[in-house]
PDB file of C-alpha atoms and ligand atoms in Angstrom:
ATOM      1  CA  MET A 829     -57.079 -67.994 -75.528  1.00  0.00           C
ATOM      2  CA  ALA A 830     -54.990 -65.466 -77.900  1.00  0.00           C
ATOM      3  CA  GLU A 831     -53.873 -67.277 -80.770  1.00  0.00           C
ATOM      4  CA  VAL A 832     -50.361 -68.475 -80.671  1.00  0.00           C
ATOM      5  CA  ILE A 833     -48.102 -67.993 -83.248  1.00  0.00           C
ATOM      6  CA  SER A 834     -46.108 -71.211 -84.390  1.00  0.00           C
ATOM      7  CA  ARG A 835     -43.410 -69.964 -86.444  1.00  0.00           C
ATOM      8  CA  ASN A 836     -39.585 -69.393 -85.258  1.00  0.00           C
ATOM      9  CA  ILE A 837     -39.412 -66.006 -83.956  1.00  0.00           C
ATOM     10  CA  GLY A 838     -35.517 -65.230 -82.889  1.00  0.00           C
ATOM     11  CA  PRO A 839     -34.168 -62.822 -80.437  1.00  0.00           C
ATOM     12  CA  VAL A 840     -36.307 -60.404 -79.394  1.00  0.00           C
ATOM     13  CA  ILE A 841     -34.517 -57.596 -77.471  1.00  0.00           C
ATOM     14  CA  LEU A 842     -36.328 -54.944 -75.840  1.00  0.00           C
ATOM     15  CA  LEU A 843     -34.944 -52.151 -75.069  1.00  0.00           C
ATOM     16  CA  GLY A 844     -35.585 -48.693 -73.440  1.00  0.00           C
ATOM     17  CA  PRO A 845     -35.331 -47.076 -69.666  1.00  0.00           C
ATOM     18  CA  PRO A 846     -36.383 -48.920 -66.280  1.00  0.00           C
ATOM     19  CA  GLY A 847     -40.746 -47.957 -66.561  1.00  0.00           C
ATOM     20  CA  ALA A 848     -40.852 -48.021 -70.322  1.00  0.00           C
ATOM     21  CA  GLY A 849     -42.882 -51.322 -70.000  1.00  0.00           C
ATOM     22  CA  LYS A 850     -40.263 -53.797 -71.209  1.00  0.00           C
ATOM     23  CA  GLY A 851     -41.493 -56.316 -68.959  1.00  0.00           C
ATOM     24  CA  THR A 852     -45.432 -55.386 -69.274  1.00  0.00           C
ATOM     25  CA  GLN A 853     -44.545 -56.009 -73.778  1.00  0.00           C
ATOM     26  CA  ALA A 854     -42.240 -59.135 -73.119  1.00  0.00           C
ATOM     27  CA  LYS A 855     -45.185 -61.098 -71.317  1.00  0.00           C
ATOM     28  CA  ARG A 856     -47.758 -60.202 -74.178  1.00  0.00           C
ATOM     29  CA  ILE A 857     -45.287 -61.408 -76.818  1.00  0.00           C
ATOM     30  CA  ALA A 858     -44.161 -64.496 -74.713  1.00  0.00           C
ATOM     31  CA  GLU A 859     -47.929 -65.358 -74.650  1.00  0.00           C
ATOM     32  CA  ARG A 860     -48.652 -65.153 -78.678  1.00  0.00           C
ATOM     33  CA  TYR A 861     -45.811 -66.060 -80.042  1.00  0.00           C
ATOM     34  CA  GLY A 862     -44.772 -68.786 -77.573  1.00  0.00           C
ATOM     35  CA  ILE A 863     -41.392 -67.961 -76.817  1.00  0.00           C
ATOM     36  CA  PRO A 864     -40.116 -67.575 -73.048  1.00  0.00           C
ATOM     37  CA  GLN A 865     -39.237 -64.184 -71.523  1.00  0.00           C
ATOM     38  CA  VAL A 866     -36.015 -63.980 -69.987  1.00  0.00           C
ATOM     39  CA  SER A 867     -35.866 -60.973 -67.997  1.00  0.00           C
ATOM     40  CA  THR A 868     -32.193 -60.107 -66.189  1.00  0.00           C
ATOM     41  CA  GLY A 869     -33.878 -58.153 -63.724  1.00  0.00           C
ATOM     42  CA  ASP A 870     -36.448 -61.177 -62.062  1.00  0.00           C
ATOM     43  CA  ILE A 871     -33.796 -63.559 -62.319  1.00  0.00           C
ATOM     44  CA  LEU A 872     -31.451 -61.670 -59.707  1.00  0.00           C
ATOM     45  CA  ARG A 873     -34.188 -60.437 -57.818  1.00  0.00           C
ATOM     46  CA  GLU A 874     -35.226 -64.349 -57.690  1.00  0.00           C
ATOM     47  CA  ASN A 875     -31.422 -65.236 -57.309  1.00  0.00           C
ATOM     48  CA  VAL A 876     -31.208 -62.519 -54.578  1.00  0.00           C
ATOM     49  CA  GLN A 877     -34.985 -64.078 -52.845  1.00  0.00           C
ATOM     50  CA  ARG A 878     -33.174 -67.446 -53.028  1.00  0.00           C
ATOM     51  CA  GLY A 879     -29.511 -66.202 -51.439  1.00  0.00           C
ATOM     52  CA  THR A 880     -27.780 -67.834 -53.617  1.00  0.00           C
ATOM     53  CA  GLU A 881     -23.876 -66.619 -54.296  1.00  0.00           C
ATOM     54  CA  LEU A 882     -25.164 -64.683 -57.337  1.00  0.00           C
ATOM     55  CA  GLY A 883     -27.930 -63.155 -55.129  1.00  0.00           C
ATOM     56  CA  VAL A 884     -25.533 -62.145 -51.910  1.00  0.00           C
ATOM     57  CA  GLN A 885     -23.489 -60.455 -54.769  1.00  0.00           C
ATOM     58  CA  ALA A 886     -26.121 -58.484 -56.582  1.00  0.00           C
ATOM     59  CA  ARG A 887     -28.595 -57.554 -53.318  1.00  0.00           C
ATOM     60  CA  SER A 888     -26.839 -54.464 -51.929  1.00  0.00           C
ATOM     61  CA  ILE A 889     -25.777 -53.323 -55.862  1.00  0.00           C
ATOM     62  CA  MET A 890     -29.195 -53.778 -57.204  1.00  0.00           C
ATOM     63  CA  ALA A 891     -30.868 -52.051 -53.715  1.00  0.00           C
ATOM     64  CA  ARG A 892     -29.206 -48.914 -54.898  1.00  0.00           C
ATOM     65  CA  GLY A 893     -29.902 -48.617 -58.201  1.00  0.00           C
ATOM     66  CA  ASP A 894     -26.438 -49.654 -59.685  1.00  0.00           C
ATOM     67  CA  LEU A 895     -26.066 -52.224 -62.449  1.00  0.00           C
ATOM     68  CA  VAL A 896     -24.864 -55.540 -61.185  1.00  0.00           C
ATOM     69  CA  PRO A 897     -20.997 -56.544 -63.282  1.00  0.00           C
ATOM     70  CA  ASP A 898     -21.216 -57.781 -66.327  1.00  0.00           C
ATOM     71  CA  TYR A 899     -19.255 -61.074 -65.618  1.00  0.00           C
ATOM     72  CA  LEU A 900     -22.325 -61.912 -62.839  1.00  0.00           C
ATOM     73  CA  VAL A 901     -24.982 -60.845 -65.567  1.00  0.00           C
ATOM     74  CA  CYS A 902     -23.547 -63.019 -68.881  1.00  0.00           C
ATOM     75  CA  ASP A 903     -22.752 -66.009 -66.763  1.00  0.00           C
ATOM     76  CA  MET A 904     -26.344 -65.889 -65.889  1.00  0.00           C
ATOM     77  CA  VAL A 905     -28.119 -65.361 -69.518  1.00  0.00           C
ATOM     78  CA  ALA A 906     -25.596 -67.905 -70.982  1.00  0.00           C
ATOM     79  CA  LEU A 907     -27.223 -69.978 -69.050  1.00  0.00           C
ATOM     80  CA  ARG A 908     -31.046 -69.552 -69.270  1.00  0.00           C
ATOM     81  CA  LEU A 909     -30.284 -68.956 -73.401  1.00  0.00           C
ATOM     82  CA  ARG A 910     -28.638 -72.562 -73.535  1.00  0.00           C
ATOM     83  CA  ASN A 911     -32.523 -74.012 -72.557  1.00  0.00           C
ATOM     84  CA  ALA A 912     -33.924 -75.893 -74.652  1.00  0.00           C
ATOM     85  CA  ASP A 913     -36.926 -73.850 -74.793  1.00  0.00           C
ATOM     86  CA  CYS A 914     -35.167 -71.207 -76.150  1.00  0.00           C
ATOM     87  CA  GLN A 915     -34.568 -73.018 -79.630  1.00  0.00           C
ATOM     88  CA  ARG A 916     -37.354 -70.831 -81.775  1.00  0.00           C
ATOM     89  CA  GLY A 917     -36.859 -67.663 -80.065  1.00  0.00           C
ATOM     90  CA  PHE A 918     -36.728 -65.434 -76.703  1.00  0.00           C
ATOM     91  CA  ILE A 919     -37.543 -62.010 -75.441  1.00  0.00           C
ATOM     92  CA  LEU A 920     -34.391 -60.647 -73.728  1.00  0.00           C
ATOM     93  CA  ASP A 921     -35.800 -57.864 -71.138  1.00  0.00           C
ATOM     94  CA  GLY A 922     -33.271 -55.325 -69.707  1.00  0.00           C
ATOM     95  CA  PHE A 923     -30.143 -57.110 -71.425  1.00  0.00           C
ATOM     96  CA  PRO A 924     -28.122 -56.167 -73.195  1.00  0.00           C
ATOM     97  CA  ARG A 925     -27.599 -52.885 -70.668  1.00  0.00           C
ATOM     98  CA  THR A 926     -23.585 -52.414 -71.261  1.00  0.00           C
ATOM     99  CA  ALA A 927     -21.811 -51.991 -74.694  1.00  0.00           C
ATOM    100  CA  ALA A 928     -19.470 -54.914 -73.296  1.00  0.00           C
ATOM    101  CA  GLN A 929     -23.030 -57.126 -72.635  1.00  0.00           C
ATOM    102  CA  ALA A 930     -24.135 -56.164 -76.506  1.00  0.00           C
ATOM    103  CA  GLY A 931     -20.614 -57.368 -78.122  1.00  0.00           C
ATOM    104  CA  TRP A 932     -20.910 -60.566 -75.914  1.00  0.00           C
ATOM    105  CA  LEU A 933     -24.059 -61.149 -77.335  1.00  0.00           C
ATOM    106  CA  ASP A 934     -23.401 -61.073 -80.186  1.00  0.00           C
ATOM    107  CA  ALA A 935     -20.342 -63.226 -80.387  1.00  0.00           C
ATOM    108  CA  PHE A 936     -22.699 -65.841 -78.129  1.00  0.00           C
ATOM    109  CA  LEU A 937     -25.483 -65.979 -81.258  1.00  0.00           C
ATOM    110  CA  GLU A 938     -22.982 -65.710 -83.718  1.00  0.00           C
ATOM    111  CA  ASN A 939     -20.678 -68.621 -81.404  1.00  0.00           C
ATOM    112  CA  GLU A 940     -22.945 -70.735 -79.894  1.00  0.00           C
ATOM    113  CA  PHE A 941     -26.402 -70.448 -79.897  1.00  0.00           C
ATOM    114  CA  PHE A 942     -27.630 -70.407 -83.480  1.00  0.00           C
ATOM    115  CA  ASP A 943     -24.549 -73.484 -84.592  1.00  0.00           C
ATOM    116  CA  ASN A 944     -27.129 -75.050 -82.081  1.00  0.00           C
ATOM    117  CA  SER A 945     -30.248 -74.619 -83.927  1.00  0.00           C
ATOM    118  CA  HIS A 946     -32.034 -76.120 -86.956  1.00  0.00           C
ATOM    119  CA  ARG A 947     -32.637 -72.896 -88.934  1.00  0.00           C
ATOM    120  CA  GLY A 948     -29.307 -71.311 -89.302  1.00  0.00           C
ATOM    121  CA  LYS A 949     -28.485 -67.611 -88.438  1.00  0.00           C
ATOM    122  CA  CYS A 950     -31.182 -64.820 -87.563  1.00  0.00           C
ATOM    123  CA  LEU A 951     -29.951 -61.181 -86.456  1.00  0.00           C
ATOM    124  CA  PRO A 952     -32.194 -60.134 -83.192  1.00  0.00           C
ATOM    125  CA  ILE A 953     -34.838 -57.792 -83.802  1.00  0.00           C
ATOM    126  CA  VAL A 954     -33.877 -54.505 -81.632  1.00  0.00           C
ATOM    127  CA  ILE A 955     -36.603 -52.779 -80.285  1.00  0.00           C
ATOM    128  CA  ARG A 956     -36.783 -49.260 -78.558  1.00  0.00           C
ATOM    129  CA  MET A 957     -39.066 -48.338 -76.701  1.00  0.00           C
ATOM    130  CA  ASP A 958     -39.221 -44.376 -76.018  1.00  0.00           C
ATOM    131  CA  VAL A 959     -41.327 -42.891 -73.501  1.00  0.00           C
ATOM    132  CA  ASP A 960     -41.192 -39.133 -72.287  1.00  0.00           C
ATOM    133  CA  TYR A 961     -39.404 -38.969 -68.766  1.00  0.00           C
ATOM    134  CA  ASN A 962     -41.896 -37.609 -66.638  1.00  0.00           C
ATOM    135  CA  GLN A 963     -44.271 -40.442 -67.667  1.00  0.00           C
ATOM    136  CA  LEU A 964     -41.803 -43.024 -66.860  1.00  0.00           C
ATOM    137  CA  LEU A 965     -41.535 -41.524 -62.916  1.00  0.00           C
ATOM    138  CA  LEU A 966     -45.370 -42.126 -62.541  1.00  0.00           C
ATOM    139  CA  ARG A 967     -44.977 -45.621 -64.210  1.00  0.00           C
ATOM    140  CA  LEU A 968     -42.050 -46.588 -61.904  1.00  0.00           C
ATOM    141  CA  THR A 969     -43.492 -44.661 -58.575  1.00  0.00           C
ATOM    142  CA  GLY A 970     -47.208 -46.491 -59.732  1.00  0.00           C
ATOM    143  CA  ARG A 971     -45.353 -50.110 -60.411  1.00  0.00           C
ATOM    144  CA  ARG A 972     -47.394 -53.221 -58.102  1.00  0.00           C
ATOM    145  CA  SER A 973     -46.346 -56.606 -58.753  1.00  0.00           C
ATOM    146  CA  CYS A 974     -47.831 -60.319 -57.954  1.00  0.00           C
ATOM    147  CA  PRO A 975     -45.068 -62.111 -56.056  1.00  0.00           C
ATOM    148  CA  THR A 976     -46.910 -65.087 -57.236  1.00  0.00           C
ATOM    149  CA  CYS A 977     -47.641 -65.423 -60.932  1.00  0.00           C
ATOM    150  CA  GLY A 978     -45.652 -61.904 -61.889  1.00  0.00           C
ATOM    151  CA  ARG A 979     -48.208 -60.323 -63.217  1.00  0.00           C
ATOM    152  CA  ILE A 980     -47.771 -56.242 -62.879  1.00  0.00           C
ATOM    153  CA  TYR A 981     -50.092 -53.871 -62.193  1.00  0.00           C
ATOM    154  CA  ASN A 982     -49.849 -49.731 -62.268  1.00  0.00           C
ATOM    155  CA  VAL A 983     -52.109 -47.653 -59.485  1.00  0.00           C
ATOM    156  CA  HIS A 984     -52.590 -45.150 -61.972  1.00  0.00           C
ATOM    157  CA  PHE A 985     -52.296 -47.414 -65.596  1.00  0.00           C
ATOM    158  CA  GLN A 986     -53.747 -50.729 -65.183  1.00  0.00           C
ATOM    159  CA  PRO A 987     -55.078 -51.161 -61.450  1.00  0.00           C
ATOM    160  CA  PRO A 988     -56.324 -54.348 -60.335  1.00  0.00           C
ATOM    161  CA  ARG A 989     -59.956 -54.927 -59.903  1.00  0.00           C
ATOM    162  CA  VAL A 990     -59.351 -54.809 -56.307  1.00  0.00           C
ATOM    163  CA  ALA A 991     -57.071 -52.811 -54.330  1.00  0.00           C
ATOM    164  CA  ASN A 992     -53.708 -54.167 -53.724  1.00  0.00           C
ATOM    165  CA  THR A 993     -54.746 -57.574 -54.961  1.00  0.00           C
ATOM    166  CA  CYS A 994     -53.693 -59.704 -58.083  1.00  0.00           C
ATOM    167  CA  ASP A 995     -56.824 -60.638 -60.667  1.00  0.00           C
ATOM    168  CA  VAL A 996     -55.478 -63.580 -61.315  1.00  0.00           C
ATOM    169  CA  ASP A 997     -54.695 -65.761 -58.389  1.00  0.00           C
ATOM    170  CA  GLY A 998     -55.726 -62.933 -55.363  1.00  0.00           C
ATOM    171  CA  SER A 999     -52.250 -61.970 -54.016  1.00  0.00           C
ATOM    172  CA  GLN A1000     -51.677 -59.341 -52.114  1.00  0.00           C
ATOM    173  CA  LEU A1001     -49.383 -57.059 -54.277  1.00  0.00           C
ATOM    174  CA  VAL A1002     -46.258 -55.634 -53.700  1.00  0.00           C
ATOM    175  CA  THR A1003     -43.757 -52.697 -54.378  1.00  0.00           C
ATOM    176  CA  ARG A1004     -40.021 -53.029 -55.593  1.00  0.00           C
ATOM    177  CA  ASN A1005     -37.541 -52.217 -53.727  1.00  0.00           C
ATOM    178  CA  ASP A1006     -35.892 -49.950 -55.898  1.00  0.00           C
ATOM    179  CA  ASP A1007     -38.835 -48.351 -57.406  1.00  0.00           C
ATOM    180  CA  ARG A1008     -38.324 -45.567 -54.500  1.00  0.00           C
ATOM    181  CA  GLU A1009     -37.497 -41.962 -55.546  1.00  0.00           C
ATOM    182  CA  ASP A1010     -34.067 -42.021 -54.818  1.00  0.00           C
ATOM    183  CA  VAL A1011     -33.412 -45.595 -56.192  1.00  0.00           C
ATOM    184  CA  ILE A1012     -35.221 -44.644 -59.413  1.00  0.00           C
ATOM    185  CA  ARG A1013     -32.928 -41.468 -59.780  1.00  0.00           C
ATOM    186  CA  GLU A1014     -29.572 -43.395 -59.938  1.00  0.00           C
ATOM    187  CA  ARG A1015     -31.528 -46.485 -62.208  1.00  0.00           C
ATOM    188  CA  LEU A1016     -32.807 -43.742 -64.759  1.00  0.00           C
ATOM    189  CA  THR A1017     -28.955 -42.005 -64.334  1.00  0.00           C
ATOM    190  CA  ALA A1018     -27.457 -45.869 -65.188  1.00  0.00           C
ATOM    191  CA  TYR A1019     -29.521 -45.982 -68.206  1.00  0.00           C
ATOM    192  CA  GLU A1020     -28.517 -42.767 -69.494  1.00  0.00           C
ATOM    193  CA  LEU A1021     -24.833 -43.461 -69.094  1.00  0.00           C
ATOM    194  CA  GLN A1022     -24.344 -46.807 -69.396  1.00  0.00           C
ATOM    195  CA  THR A1023     -26.993 -48.583 -71.467  1.00  0.00           C
ATOM    196  CA  ARG A1024     -27.403 -44.883 -74.302  1.00  0.00           C
ATOM    197  CA  PRO A1025     -23.954 -46.723 -75.967  1.00  0.00           C
ATOM    198  CA  VAL A1026     -26.560 -50.121 -76.783  1.00  0.00           C
ATOM    199  CA  VAL A1027     -28.691 -48.210 -78.418  1.00  0.00           C
ATOM    200  CA  GLU A1028     -25.839 -46.549 -80.423  1.00  0.00           C
ATOM    201  CA  TYR A1029     -24.557 -50.029 -80.892  1.00  0.00           C
ATOM    202  CA  TYR A1030     -27.340 -51.165 -82.587  1.00  0.00           C
ATOM    203  CA  GLU A1031     -28.376 -48.340 -84.611  1.00  0.00           C
ATOM    204  CA  GLN A1032     -24.949 -47.381 -85.596  1.00  0.00           C
ATOM    205  CA  LYS A1033     -25.915 -51.457 -87.335  1.00  0.00           C
ATOM    206  CA  GLY A1034     -29.001 -50.696 -88.817  1.00  0.00           C
ATOM    207  CA  ARG A1035     -30.771 -53.098 -86.049  1.00  0.00           C
ATOM    208  CA  LEU A1036     -32.709 -50.366 -84.089  1.00  0.00           C
ATOM    209  CA  VAL A1037     -36.479 -50.144 -84.184  1.00  0.00           C
ATOM    210  CA  PRO A1038     -38.004 -47.711 -82.468  1.00  0.00           C
ATOM    211  CA  VAL A1039     -41.435 -47.348 -81.311  1.00  0.00           C
ATOM    212  CA  ASN A1040     -43.800 -45.202 -79.278  1.00  0.00           C
ATOM    213  CA  ALA A1041     -44.445 -46.671 -75.805  1.00  0.00           C
ATOM    214  CA  ASP A1042     -46.358 -43.566 -74.623  1.00  0.00           C
ATOM    215  CA  LEU A1043     -49.188 -45.344 -76.333  1.00  0.00           C
ATOM    216  CA  PRO A1044     -51.917 -47.535 -74.138  1.00  0.00           C
ATOM    217  CA  VAL A1045     -50.552 -50.785 -73.412  1.00  0.00           C
ATOM    218  CA  ASP A1046     -52.703 -52.370 -76.737  1.00  0.00           C
ATOM    219  CA  GLU A1047     -51.289 -49.490 -79.194  1.00  0.00           C
ATOM    220  CA  VAL A1048     -47.535 -50.540 -78.284  1.00  0.00           C
ATOM    221  CA  SER A1049     -48.320 -54.126 -78.457  1.00  0.00           C
ATOM    222  CA  GLU A1050     -49.930 -53.585 -81.925  1.00  0.00           C
ATOM    223  CA  GLN A1051     -47.000 -51.938 -82.782  1.00  0.00           C
ATOM    224  CA  VAL A1052     -44.656 -54.660 -81.416  1.00  0.00           C
ATOM    225  CA  PHE A1053     -45.968 -57.418 -82.685  1.00  0.00           C
ATOM    226  CA  ARG A1054     -46.213 -55.476 -86.491  1.00  0.00           C
ATOM    227  CA  GLU A1055     -42.381 -54.953 -86.000  1.00  0.00           C
ATOM    228  CA  ILE A1056     -41.519 -58.250 -84.989  1.00  0.00           C
ATOM    229  CA  GLU A1057     -43.923 -59.866 -87.818  1.00  0.00           C
ATOM    230  CA  SER A1058     -42.592 -58.469 -91.037  1.00  0.00           C
ATOM    231  CA  HIS A1059     -39.295 -59.086 -89.091  1.00  0.00           C
ATOM    232  CA  SER A1060     -39.544 -62.557 -88.897  1.00  0.00           C
ATOM    233  CA  THR A1061     -41.292 -62.490 -92.223  1.00  0.00           C
ATOM    234  CA  ALA A1062     -37.615 -61.170 -93.331  1.00  0.00           C
ATOM    235  CA  ALA A1063     -36.228 -63.744 -92.307  1.00  0.00           C
ATOM    236  CA  ALA A1064     -38.098 -66.533 -93.397  1.00  0.00           C
ATOM    237  CA  GLY A1065     -37.248 -64.891 -96.850  1.00  0.00           C
ATOM    238  CA  ARG A1066     -33.727 -64.720 -96.717  1.00  0.00           C
ATOM    239  CA  SER A1067     -33.152 -67.971 -95.291  1.00  0.00           C
TER     240      SER A1067
HETATM  241  P1  ADP B 187     -39.736 -52.294 -67.660  1.00  0.00           P
HETATM  242  O1  ADP B 187     -39.846 -53.787 -67.212  1.00  0.00           O
HETATM  243  O2  ADP B 187     -39.746 -51.357 -68.924  1.00  0.00           O
HETATM  244  O3  ADP B 187     -39.378 -51.773 -66.400  1.00  0.00           O
HETATM  245  P2  ADP B 187     -42.787 -52.767 -67.064  1.00  0.00           P
HETATM  246  O4  ADP B 187     -43.572 -53.522 -67.795  1.00  0.00           O
HETATM  247  O5  ADP B 187     -42.527 -53.316 -65.478  1.00  0.00           O
HETATM  248  O6  ADP B 187     -41.236 -51.392 -67.374  1.00  0.00           O
HETATM  249  O7  ADP B 187     -43.834 -51.017 -66.617  1.00  0.00           O
HETATM  250  C1  ADP B 187     -43.737 -50.293 -65.711  1.00  0.00           C
HETATM  251  C2  ADP B 187     -44.868 -50.108 -65.295  1.00  0.00           C
HETATM  252  O8  ADP B 187     -45.315 -48.560 -66.166  1.00  0.00           O
HETATM  253  C3  ADP B 187     -45.445 -50.923 -65.037  1.00  0.00           C
HETATM  254  O9  ADP B 187     -46.986 -50.396 -63.472  1.00  0.00           O
HETATM  255  C4  ADP B 187     -46.890 -51.025 -65.682  1.00  0.00           C
HETATM  256  O10 ADP B 187     -47.950 -51.319 -65.324  1.00  0.00           O
HETATM  257  C5  ADP B 187     -46.810 -49.562 -66.545  1.00  0.00           C
HETATM  258  N1  ADP B 187     -47.018 -49.574 -67.640  1.00  0.00           N
HETATM  259  C6  ADP B 187     -46.498 -50.600 -69.193  1.00  0.00           C
HETATM  260  N2  ADP B 187     -46.956 -49.650 -70.321  1.00  0.00           N
HETATM  261  C7  ADP B 187     -47.615 -49.047 -69.769  1.00  0.00           C
HETATM  262  C8  ADP B 187     -48.488 -48.197 -70.558  1.00  0.00           C
HETATM  263  N3  ADP B 187     -48.376 -48.258 -72.240  1.00  0.00           N
HETATM  264  N4  ADP B 187     -49.018 -46.927 -70.017  1.00  0.00           N
HETATM  265  C9  ADP B 187     -49.316 -46.923 -69.423  1.00  0.00           C
HETATM  266  N5  ADP B 187     -48.900 -48.415 -68.378  1.00  0.00           N
HETATM  267  C10 ADP B 187     -47.875 -48.579 -68.386  1.00  0.00           C
HETATM  268  P1  AMP B 188     -35.174 -53.907 -64.062  1.00  0.00           P
HETATM  269  O1  AMP B 188     -35.875 -55.586 -63.988  1.00  0.00           O
HETATM  270  O2  AMP B 188     -34.674 -54.264 -65.276  1.00  0.00           O
HETATM  271  O3  AMP B 188     -35.563 -52.972 -64.012  1.00  0.00           O
HETATM  272  O4  AMP B 188     -33.669 -54.763 -63.714  1.00  0.00           O
HETATM  273  C1  AMP B 188     -33.383 -54.485 -61.659  1.00  0.00           C
HETATM  274  C2  AMP B 188     -32.185 -54.215 -61.739  1.00  0.00           C
HETATM  275  O5  AMP B 188     -31.254 -55.535 -61.606  1.00  0.00           O
HETATM  276  C3  AMP B 188     -31.421 -53.077 -62.321  1.00  0.00           C
HETATM  277  O6  AMP B 188     -31.568 -51.984 -61.518  1.00  0.00           O
HETATM  278  C4  AMP B 188     -29.452 -53.320 -61.781  1.00  0.00           C
HETATM  279  O7  AMP B 188     -29.028 -53.901 -60.699  1.00  0.00           O
HETATM  280  C5  AMP B 188     -29.983 -54.951 -62.213  1.00  0.00           C
HETATM  281  N1  AMP B 188     -29.497 -55.676 -63.414  1.00  0.00           N
HETATM  282  C6  AMP B 188     -30.944 -55.942 -64.040  1.00  0.00           C
HETATM  283  N2  AMP B 188     -30.558 -56.922 -65.948  1.00  0.00           N
HETATM  284  C7  AMP B 188     -29.242 -55.964 -65.562  1.00  0.00           C
HETATM  285  C8  AMP B 188     -27.937 -56.227 -66.451  1.00  0.00           C
HETATM  286  N3  AMP B 188     -28.258 -56.492 -67.550  1.00  0.00           N
HETATM  287  N4  AMP B 188     -26.767 -55.803 -66.484  1.00  0.00           N
HETATM  288  C9  AMP B 188     -26.568 -55.269 -64.888  1.00  0.00           C
HETATM  289  N5  AMP B 188     -27.177 -55.172 -63.847  1.00  0.00           N
HETATM  290  C10 AMP B 188     -29.120 -55.750 -63.995  1.00  0.00           C
END
């Protein structure tokens, strides 16, 4: 079993366009450091599936590749981050995605989250995952996932051992209904228009750590782990 590192890690923010590999790396970070992955896309999809009030509001917006309104997503994130399992740290995958969400998150971490912890304040590490555009398209059109355990595959790059079947639990893999070419284009446009400013927001604060996410999964993980460890060591030295 992989080594689990038990020191406080704090918030890890993964930024990058759809298909950059945020979910794939978030699962590996979660396993290595024992902190939860908070994927706003996964939480929203779960709400759509369960037919909750939030799911009903989000369903058609997600189907066309637009962003769900900030107030709905921020309320949902606040609820999740108040869970006890987030005290040592958490990985934000797919959030913040607008400048308003980034501002909201800073205020939330400053005013609320760390006041309740035993370790004082800690700035998030913000990792930007850079991937070539054509590679993104292949990653998105080839993505398959397990509806039971959430494991992510790719028909081109990480195929399951048996076609269309999860290696872990044998479930039939599914294709997300927003991984169709017309919707992919909308999602990439939403990223350029609404999420690029988030990248700039953190860049201006000197908090952005770029990672070459065009490399194979293990090599991307190596870079990500190295950055997280040097950030959490530096934070421990300051406290
Ligand atoms: P995101 O969460 O950023 O949308 P995912 O983690 O779901 O991205 O990855 C998108 C697709 O790309 C998946 O099919 C995944 O298996 C594949 N993938 C992720 N990282 C890599 C990588 N470094 N090299 C090749 N394929 C990758
Ligand atoms: P993802 O799984 O991150 O690719 O997200 C899938 C979809 O969920 C997006 O295309 C949006 O419609 C919605 N979504 C996820 N996260 C957010 C967010 N932070 N803000 C607004 N909409 C979101």
